[in-house]
PDB file of C-alpha atoms in Angstrom:
ATOM      1  CA  MET A   1     -17.568 -76.138  -8.081  1.00 52.00           C
ATOM      2  CA  GLY A   2     -14.794 -74.885 -10.355  1.00 64.00           C
ATOM      3  CA  ARG A   3     -11.484 -73.410  -9.390  1.00 75.00           C
ATOM      4  CA  LYS A   4     -11.369 -69.703  -8.721  1.00 87.00           C
ATOM      5  CA  GLY A   5      -7.726 -69.152  -9.557  1.00 87.00           C
ATOM      6  CA  LYS A   6      -5.950 -69.831 -12.826  1.00 94.00           C
ATOM      7  CA  MET A   7      -3.578 -72.609 -13.875  1.00 96.00           C
ATOM      8  CA  GLY A   8      -0.606 -71.914 -16.115  1.00 96.00           C
ATOM      9  CA  ASP A   9       2.350 -73.866 -17.429  1.00 97.00           C
ATOM     10  CA  ALA A  10       5.589 -73.533 -19.363  1.00 97.00           C
ATOM     11  CA  ARG A  11       8.489 -75.667 -20.490  1.00 97.00           C
ATOM     12  CA  ILE A  12      12.081 -74.808 -19.626  1.00 97.00           C
ATOM     13  CA  ASN A  13      14.982 -76.147 -21.663  1.00 97.00           C
ATOM     14  CA  SER A  14      17.490 -76.808 -18.902  1.00 97.00           C
ATOM     15  CA  ASP A  15      21.179 -76.461 -19.648  1.00 98.00           C
ATOM     16  CA  TYR A  16      21.967 -78.086 -16.317  1.00 98.00           C
ATOM     17  CA  LEU A  17      19.753 -81.150 -16.711  1.00 97.00           C
ATOM     18  CA  GLN A  18      20.032 -81.366 -20.503  1.00 96.00           C
ATOM     19  CA  GLU A  19      16.302 -81.913 -20.804  1.00 97.00           C
ATOM     20  CA  GLU A  20      13.051 -80.006 -21.172  1.00 97.00           C
ATOM     21  CA  VAL A  21      11.131 -79.690 -17.924  1.00 97.00           C
ATOM     22  CA  GLU A  22       7.505 -78.648 -17.563  1.00 96.00           C
ATOM     23  CA  ILE A  23       6.512 -76.402 -14.702  1.00 97.00           C
ATOM     24  CA  LYS A  24       2.954 -75.576 -13.657  1.00 97.00           C
ATOM     25  CA  TRP A  25       1.545 -72.847 -11.446  1.00 97.00           C
ATOM     26  CA  TYR A  26      -1.676 -71.783  -9.826  1.00 97.00           C
ATOM     27  CA  LEU A  27      -2.456 -68.088  -9.520  1.00 96.00           C
ATOM     28  CA  PRO A  28      -4.785 -66.690  -6.839  1.00 93.00           C
ATOM     29  CA  GLU A  29      -8.209 -65.524  -7.969  1.00 91.00           C
ATOM     30  CA  THR A  30      -7.204 -61.942  -7.185  1.00 89.00           C
ATOM     31  CA  PHE A  31      -3.932 -62.112  -9.147  1.00 91.00           C
ATOM     32  CA  THR A  32      -2.833 -58.831 -10.705  1.00 90.00           C
ATOM     33  CA  PRO A  33       0.513 -57.990 -12.353  1.00 88.00           C
ATOM     34  CA  LEU A  34       0.542 -54.815 -10.263  1.00 87.00           C
ATOM     35  CA  LYS A  35       1.316 -56.809  -7.108  1.00 91.00           C
ATOM     36  CA  ASP A  36       4.124 -59.172  -6.076  1.00 91.00           C
ATOM     37  CA  TYR A  37       3.192 -62.486  -4.468  1.00 94.00           C
ATOM     38  CA  TYR A  38       4.495 -65.072  -2.081  1.00 96.00           C
ATOM     39  CA  VAL A  39       5.639 -68.167  -3.958  1.00 97.00           C
ATOM     40  CA  CYS A  40       5.686 -71.828  -2.939  1.00 98.00           C
ATOM     41  CA  ILE A  41       7.735 -74.081  -5.216  1.00 98.00           C
ATOM     42  CA  MET A  42       6.699 -77.717  -4.895  1.00 98.00           C
ATOM     43  CA  GLN A  43       8.777 -80.683  -5.995  1.00 97.00           C
ATOM     44  CA  ASP A  44       6.505 -83.667  -6.737  1.00 96.00           C
ATOM     45  CA  GLY A  45       4.450 -80.889  -8.308  1.00 95.00           C
ATOM     46  CA  ASN A  46       1.732 -82.968  -9.982  1.00 96.00           C
ATOM     47  CA  ASP A  47       1.263 -84.944  -6.778  1.00 96.00           C
ATOM     48  CA  TYR A  48       0.712 -81.754  -4.776  1.00 97.00           C
ATOM     49  CA  LEU A  49      -1.685 -80.392  -7.390  1.00 96.00           C
ATOM     50  CA  GLN A  50      -3.648 -83.626  -7.795  1.00 96.00           C
ATOM     51  CA  MET A  51      -3.425 -85.703  -4.616  1.00 97.00           C
ATOM     52  CA  GLY A  52      -2.536 -82.760  -2.393  1.00 96.00           C
ATOM     53  CA  ARG A  53      -5.366 -80.639  -3.866  1.00 96.00           C
ATOM     54  CA  VAL A  54      -3.251 -77.533  -3.478  1.00 97.00           C
ATOM     55  CA  ALA A  55      -5.303 -75.463  -5.923  1.00 96.00           C
ATOM     56  CA  THR A  56      -8.514 -76.100  -3.971  1.00 95.00           C
ATOM     57  CA  LEU A  57      -6.756 -75.340  -0.702  1.00 96.00           C
ATOM     58  CA  SER A  58      -5.319 -72.167  -2.192  1.00 96.00           C
ATOM     59  CA  ASP A  59      -8.797 -71.003  -3.163  1.00 95.00           C
ATOM     60  CA  GLU A  60     -10.219 -71.769   0.268  1.00 95.00           C
ATOM     61  CA  LEU A  61      -7.420 -70.307   2.364  1.00 95.00           C
ATOM     62  CA  GLN A  62      -7.022 -67.139   0.341  1.00 91.00           C
ATOM     63  CA  GLU A  63     -10.760 -66.525   0.209  1.00 91.00           C
ATOM     64  CA  GLU A  64     -10.880 -66.936   3.983  1.00 92.00           C
ATOM     65  CA  MET A  65      -7.833 -64.635   4.233  1.00 92.00           C
ATOM     66  CA  LEU A  66      -5.968 -67.273   6.236  1.00 95.00           C
ATOM     67  CA  ILE A  67      -2.825 -67.106   4.110  1.00 95.00           C
ATOM     68  CA  GLU A  68      -1.009 -64.368   2.246  1.00 93.00           C
ATOM     69  CA  PRO A  69      -1.685 -64.191  -1.515  1.00 93.00           C
ATOM     70  CA  THR A  70       0.536 -67.001  -2.790  1.00 95.00           C
ATOM     71  CA  ILE A  71       1.422 -68.533  -6.149  1.00 97.00           C
ATOM     72  CA  PHE A  72       1.918 -72.304  -6.004  1.00 98.00           C
ATOM     73  CA  VAL A  73       4.429 -73.672  -8.525  1.00 98.00           C
ATOM     74  CA  GLY A  74       4.820 -77.369  -9.257  1.00 98.00           C
ATOM     75  CA  ILE A  75       7.781 -79.192 -10.807  1.00 97.00           C
ATOM     76  CA  HIS A  76       7.326 -82.896 -11.437  1.00 94.00           C
ATOM     77  CA  TYR A  77       9.545 -85.875 -12.251  1.00 94.00           C
ATOM     78  CA  GLN A  78       9.579 -88.311 -15.185  1.00 93.00           C
ATOM     79  CA  ASN A  79       9.377 -91.517 -13.131  1.00 94.00           C
ATOM     80  CA  LYS A  80      10.430 -92.801  -9.725  1.00 94.00           C
ATOM     81  CA  PHE A  81      14.005 -93.437 -10.855  1.00 94.00           C
ATOM     82  CA  ASP A  82      14.356 -89.937 -12.307  1.00 96.00           C
ATOM     83  CA  ARG A  83      12.953 -88.622  -9.021  1.00 96.00           C
ATOM     84  CA  GLN A  84      15.531 -90.623  -7.062  1.00 95.00           C
ATOM     85  CA  GLU A  85      18.424 -89.244  -9.115  1.00 97.00           C
ATOM     86  CA  LYS A  86      17.257 -85.623  -8.754  1.00 97.00           C
ATOM     87  CA  TYR A  87      15.873 -85.446  -5.209  1.00 97.00           C
ATOM     88  CA  HIS A  88      17.955 -87.929  -3.214  1.00 96.00           C
ATOM     89  CA  PRO A  89      20.744 -86.233  -1.204  1.00 96.00           C
ATOM     90  CA  ASN A  90      23.194 -88.664  -2.825  1.00 95.00           C
ATOM     91  CA  GLY A  91      21.483 -88.683  -6.213  1.00 95.00           C
ATOM     92  CA  GLU A  92      23.560 -88.451  -9.392  1.00 97.00           C
ATOM     93  CA  LYS A  93      21.537 -85.521 -10.726  1.00 97.00           C
ATOM     94  CA  GLN A  94      20.897 -83.672  -7.492  1.00 96.00           C
ATOM     95  CA  GLU A  95      23.550 -81.017  -8.048  1.00 97.00           C
ATOM     96  CA  ALA A  96      22.322 -80.345 -11.575  1.00 98.00           C
ATOM     97  CA  TYR A  97      18.722 -80.252 -10.376  1.00 98.00           C
ATOM     98  CA  ILE A  98      19.505 -77.706  -7.663  1.00 98.00           C
ATOM     99  CA  LYS A  99      21.232 -75.498 -10.237  1.00 98.00           C
ATOM    100  CA  PHE A 100      18.213 -75.872 -12.515  1.00 98.00           C
ATOM    101  CA  LEU A 101      15.890 -74.834  -9.703  1.00 98.00           C
ATOM    102  CA  VAL A 102      17.895 -71.818  -8.556  1.00 97.00           C
ATOM    103  CA  CYS A 103      19.423 -70.600 -11.810  1.00 97.00           C
ATOM    104  CA  GLU A 104      16.711 -71.444 -14.351  1.00 97.00           C
ATOM    105  CA  VAL A 105      13.313 -71.903 -12.701  1.00 97.00           C
ATOM    106  CA  LEU A 106      13.563 -69.019 -10.253  1.00 96.00           C
ATOM    107  CA  PRO A 107      14.631 -66.375 -12.823  1.00 95.00           C
ATOM    108  CA  PHE A 108      11.770 -67.530 -15.064  1.00 96.00           C
ATOM    109  CA  LEU A 109       9.274 -67.096 -12.216  1.00 95.00           C
ATOM    110  CA  GLU A 110      10.708 -63.692 -11.352  1.00 93.00           C
ATOM    111  CA  GLU A 111      10.265 -62.591 -14.950  1.00 92.00           C
ATOM    112  CA  GLU A 112       6.837 -64.090 -15.599  1.00 91.00           C
ATOM    113  CA  LEU A 113       4.868 -64.220 -12.364  1.00 92.00           C
ATOM    114  CA  HIS A 114       5.592 -61.201 -10.177  1.00 86.00           C
ATOM    115  CA  ILE A 115       6.949 -63.025  -7.133  1.00 92.00           C
ATOM    116  CA  GLN A 116       8.351 -61.397  -4.021  1.00 89.00           C
ATOM    117  CA  THR A 117      12.097 -60.873  -3.799  1.00 90.00           C
ATOM    118  CA  LEU A 118      12.416 -61.290  -0.031  1.00 94.00           C
ATOM    119  CA  PRO A 119      13.559 -64.798   1.015  1.00 96.00           C
ATOM    120  CA  ALA A 120      10.892 -64.820   3.752  1.00 94.00           C
ATOM    121  CA  HIS A 121       8.265 -64.714   1.013  1.00 95.00           C
ATOM    122  CA  ARG A 122       9.673 -67.680  -0.918  1.00 97.00           C
ATOM    123  CA  ALA A 123       9.102 -71.291   0.120  1.00 98.00           C
ATOM    124  CA  LEU A 124      10.165 -74.739  -0.983  1.00 98.00           C
ATOM    125  CA  MET A 125       7.752 -77.589  -0.237  1.00 98.00           C
ATOM    126  CA  GLY A 126       7.989 -81.334  -0.658  1.00 98.00           C
ATOM    127  CA  ASP A 127       7.033 -84.767   0.649  1.00 98.00           C
ATOM    128  CA  SER A 128       9.481 -87.580   1.382  1.00 97.00           C
ATOM    129  CA  LEU A 129      12.550 -87.136  -0.896  1.00 97.00           C
ATOM    130  CA  ALA A 130      11.062 -83.899  -2.218  1.00 97.00           C
ATOM    131  CA  GLY A 131      10.956 -82.595   1.349  1.00 98.00           C
ATOM    132  CA  THR A 132      14.592 -83.542   1.795  1.00 98.00           C
ATOM    133  CA  LEU A 133      15.461 -81.592  -1.332  1.00 98.00           C
ATOM    134  CA  ALA A 134      13.575 -78.536  -0.049  1.00 98.00           C
ATOM    135  CA  LEU A 135      15.714 -78.488   3.084  1.00 98.00           C
ATOM    136  CA  MET A 136      18.990 -79.099   1.265  1.00 97.00           C
ATOM    137  CA  VAL A 137      18.349 -76.273  -1.218  1.00 98.00           C
ATOM    138  CA  ALA A 138      17.245 -73.766   1.426  1.00 98.00           C
ATOM    139  CA  MET A 139      20.291 -74.513   3.586  1.00 97.00           C
ATOM    140  CA  ARG A 140      22.528 -73.764   0.609  1.00 96.00           C
ATOM    141  CA  TYR A 141      20.568 -70.700  -0.535  1.00 97.00           C
ATOM    142  CA  PRO A 142      19.079 -69.132   2.620  1.00 96.00           C
ATOM    143  CA  ASN A 143      19.181 -65.680   1.041  1.00 96.00           C
ATOM    144  CA  THR A 144      17.004 -66.946  -1.801  1.00 97.00           C
ATOM    145  CA  PHE A 145      14.504 -69.242  -0.066  1.00 97.00           C
ATOM    146  CA  GLY A 146      13.484 -68.426   3.503  1.00 97.00           C
ATOM    147  CA  LYS A 147      10.746 -70.995   4.122  1.00 97.00           C
ATOM    148  CA  VAL A 148      10.791 -74.807   4.046  1.00 98.00           C
ATOM    149  CA  ILE A 149       7.874 -77.225   4.282  1.00 98.00           C
ATOM    150  CA  MET A 150       8.972 -80.850   4.518  1.00 98.00           C
ATOM    151  CA  GLN A 151       6.442 -83.617   5.024  1.00 98.00           C
ATOM    152  CA  SER A 152       8.002 -86.950   6.040  1.00 98.00           C
ATOM    153  CA  PRO A 153      11.457 -86.150   4.624  1.00 98.00           C
ATOM    154  CA  PHE A 154      14.023 -88.860   3.982  1.00 97.00           C
ATOM    155  CA  VAL A 155      16.929 -88.419   6.406  1.00 97.00           C
ATOM    156  CA  ASN A 156      20.352 -90.025   6.088  1.00 95.00           C
ATOM    157  CA  GLU A 157      23.913 -89.200   7.106  1.00 95.00           C
ATOM    158  CA  THR A 158      24.325 -86.749   4.211  1.00 96.00           C
ATOM    159  CA  VAL A 159      21.333 -84.754   5.432  1.00 96.00           C
ATOM    160  CA  GLU A 160      22.443 -84.854   9.060  1.00 95.00           C
ATOM    161  CA  HIS A 161      25.957 -83.741   8.114  1.00 95.00           C
ATOM    162  CA  ALA A 162      24.595 -80.831   6.066  1.00 96.00           C
ATOM    163  CA  VAL A 163      22.364 -79.718   8.947  1.00 97.00           C
ATOM    164  CA  HIS A 164      25.181 -79.936  11.490  1.00 94.00           C
ATOM    165  CA  ASN A 165      27.445 -77.844   9.276  1.00 94.00           C
ATOM    166  CA  CYS A 166      24.944 -75.243   8.101  1.00 94.00           C
ATOM    167  CA  GLU A 167      25.606 -71.843   9.662  1.00 93.00           C
ATOM    168  CA  ASP A 168      22.530 -70.161   8.216  1.00 93.00           C
ATOM    169  CA  LEU A 169      19.699 -72.259   9.642  1.00 95.00           C
ATOM    170  CA  ASP A 170      18.667 -69.363  11.870  1.00 94.00           C
ATOM    171  CA  LYS A 171      17.624 -67.494   8.703  1.00 95.00           C
ATOM    172  CA  LEU A 172      14.986 -70.098   7.821  1.00 97.00           C
ATOM    173  CA  THR A 173      11.394 -70.768   8.796  1.00 97.00           C
ATOM    174  CA  ILE A 174      10.819 -74.530   8.757  1.00 98.00           C
ATOM    175  CA  PHE A 175       7.668 -76.615   9.124  1.00 98.00           C
ATOM    176  CA  HIS A 176       8.677 -80.253   9.587  1.00 98.00           C
ATOM    177  CA  SER A 177       6.173 -83.082   9.917  1.00 98.00           C
ATOM    178  CA  ILE A 178       6.304 -86.868  10.171  1.00 97.00           C
ATOM    179  CA  ASN A 179       3.597 -89.468  10.667  1.00 97.00           C
ATOM    180  CA  GLU A 180       3.727 -91.803  13.651  1.00 96.00           C
ATOM    181  CA  ALA A 181       3.304 -95.024  11.662  1.00 97.00           C
ATOM    182  CA  GLU A 182       6.250 -94.363   9.337  1.00 96.00           C
ATOM    183  CA  THR A 183       8.420 -97.054  10.872  1.00 95.00           C
ATOM    184  CA  ALA A 184       8.617 -99.398   7.856  1.00 94.00           C
ATOM    185  CA  VAL A 185       8.566 -97.420   4.593  1.00 94.00           C
ATOM    186  CA  THR A 186       9.512 -99.142   1.331  1.00 93.00           C
ATOM    187  CA  VAL A 187      11.626 -96.765  -0.755  1.00 90.00           C
ATOM    188  CA  THR A 188      12.551 -96.719  -4.464  1.00 88.00           C
ATOM    189  CA  SER A 189      15.627 -98.891  -3.930  1.00 86.00           C
ATOM    190  CA  GLY A 190      13.405-101.613  -2.460  1.00 88.00           C
ATOM    191  CA  GLU A 191      14.706-101.146   1.071  1.00 90.00           C
ATOM    192  CA  THR A 192      12.335-100.842   4.010  1.00 95.00           C
ATOM    193  CA  LEU A 193      13.348 -97.955   6.266  1.00 94.00           C
ATOM    194  CA  ASP A 194      12.269 -96.415   9.530  1.00 95.00           C
ATOM    195  CA  PHE A 195      11.474 -92.756   8.801  1.00 97.00           C
ATOM    196  CA  LEU A 196      10.196 -91.885  12.254  1.00 97.00           C
ATOM    197  CA  LYS A 197      13.367 -92.300  14.312  1.00 97.00           C
ATOM    198  CA  PRO A 198      15.725 -90.274  12.050  1.00 97.00           C
ATOM    199  CA  ASN A 199      13.097 -87.529  11.732  1.00 98.00           C
ATOM    200  CA  ARG A 200      12.844 -87.313  15.513  1.00 97.00           C
ATOM    201  CA  GLU A 201      16.620 -87.056  15.730  1.00 96.00           C
ATOM    202  CA  LEU A 202      16.674 -84.395  13.023  1.00 97.00           C
ATOM    203  CA  SER A 203      13.988 -82.415  14.848  1.00 97.00           C
ATOM    204  CA  LYS A 204      16.176 -82.156  17.943  1.00 96.00           C
ATOM    205  CA  ILE A 205      19.017 -80.651  15.931  1.00 95.00           C
ATOM    206  CA  LEU A 206      16.776 -78.251  14.028  1.00 97.00           C
ATOM    207  CA  ALA A 207      14.994 -77.110  17.186  1.00 96.00           C
ATOM    208  CA  GLU A 208      18.334 -75.912  18.554  1.00 95.00           C
ATOM    209  CA  LYS A 209      19.449 -74.159  15.364  1.00 95.00           C
ATOM    210  CA  VAL A 210      16.267 -72.734  13.797  1.00 95.00           C
ATOM    211  CA  ASP A 211      14.482 -69.805  15.441  1.00 91.00           C
ATOM    212  CA  HIS A 212      11.205 -70.290  13.543  1.00 95.00           C
ATOM    213  CA  TYR A 213      10.814 -74.058  13.637  1.00 97.00           C
ATOM    214  CA  THR A 214       7.646 -76.125  13.889  1.00 97.00           C
ATOM    215  CA  TYR A 215       7.757 -79.895  14.298  1.00 98.00           C
ATOM    216  CA  LYS A 216       4.616 -81.998  14.226  1.00 97.00           C
ATOM    217  CA  GLU A 217       3.999 -85.719  14.527  1.00 97.00           C
ATOM    218  CA  TYR A 218       0.663 -86.670  13.013  1.00 96.00           C
ATOM    219  CA  ALA A 219      -1.224 -89.953  13.037  1.00 96.00           C
ATOM    220  CA  GLY A 220      -0.874 -91.844   9.779  1.00 95.00           C
ATOM    221  CA  GLU A 221       1.460 -93.487   7.302  1.00 96.00           C
ATOM    222  CA  HIS A 222       3.818 -92.492   4.485  1.00 96.00           C
ATOM    223  CA  THR A 223       1.071 -91.767   1.939  1.00 95.00           C
ATOM    224  CA  TRP A 224      -0.759 -88.867   0.303  1.00 96.00           C
ATOM    225  CA  LYS A 225      -3.908 -89.675   2.251  1.00 96.00           C
ATOM    226  CA  TYR A 226      -2.191 -88.238   5.310  1.00 96.00           C
ATOM    227  CA  TRP A 227      -0.007 -85.572   3.690  1.00 97.00           C
ATOM    228  CA  GLN A 228      -3.085 -84.029   2.065  1.00 97.00           C
ATOM    229  CA  ARG A 229      -5.019 -84.099   5.330  1.00 96.00           C
ATOM    230  CA  ASP A 230      -2.353 -82.046   7.095  1.00 96.00           C
ATOM    231  CA  LEU A 231      -1.723 -79.451   4.386  1.00 97.00           C
ATOM    232  CA  ARG A 232      -4.361 -76.974   5.532  1.00 96.00           C
ATOM    233  CA  GLU A 233      -2.749 -76.555   8.951  1.00 96.00           C
ATOM    234  CA  ILE A 234       0.722 -76.448   7.435  1.00 97.00           C
ATOM    235  CA  LEU A 235      -0.055 -73.799   4.831  1.00 97.00           C
ATOM    236  CA  ILE A 236      -1.797 -71.590   7.393  1.00 96.00           C
ATOM    237  CA  SER A 237       1.194 -71.920   9.701  1.00 95.00           C
ATOM    238  CA  VAL A 238       3.726 -71.000   7.008  1.00 95.00           C
ATOM    239  CA  PHE A 239       1.795 -68.536   4.842  1.00 95.00           C
ATOM    240  CA  GLY A 240      -0.498 -66.972   7.427  1.00 92.00           C
ATOM    241  CA  GLU A 241       0.075 -63.536   8.876  1.00 65.00           C
ATOM    242  CA  GLU A 242       3.760 -62.962   9.441  1.00 53.00           C
ATOM    243  CA  PHE A 243       4.721 -63.996  12.943  1.00 38.00           C
TER     244      PHE A 243
END
């Protein structure tokens, strides 16, 4: 059975990153330029489109009218080291990547794809380091992005400090998930880290500061097998009827 929506792509020459970056998007079957849409920008974009099966989920959920009409946009990385430099809260290219996302990608989407202007209709989504990036960007630009989906985010002192010092967390809607077996995750640097404990600690802070906050612990490990399994519930929670 083929897809009902439509894939598109473009390349952006980034002044901030000094490189050409491909972005991809998936339009709902009912897409029309006469309407503005919710948008979900996904770091680890190819992973969400391929292993996360976001296009298939988009078809299903929008046909069943379980989520608002939403455009899913994917931005990918060159390799795991490039990903580390751009997504990691202490990464050398993180600042440039955030500027690229906010000042280059977003204006392009606004011009080309008829996306909503309200922050509540704009989401950032990511897994692991990409989830961390989603939170860090939304905390800095809460009047631009109002929704965050982070699956098994990496949490360190930089993230905790940013959360403690953010005065705009009450503006955000956050869906935060972690899997119960994520106690020994091997990361790009080669270290083995416990993701579960720092995510639990982060959840306590966010629960106090975020009005629309959902925290879930699922069974499973730090892999796409489990992130994909949970996406249906997550997308319905975040993009369903406004609560």
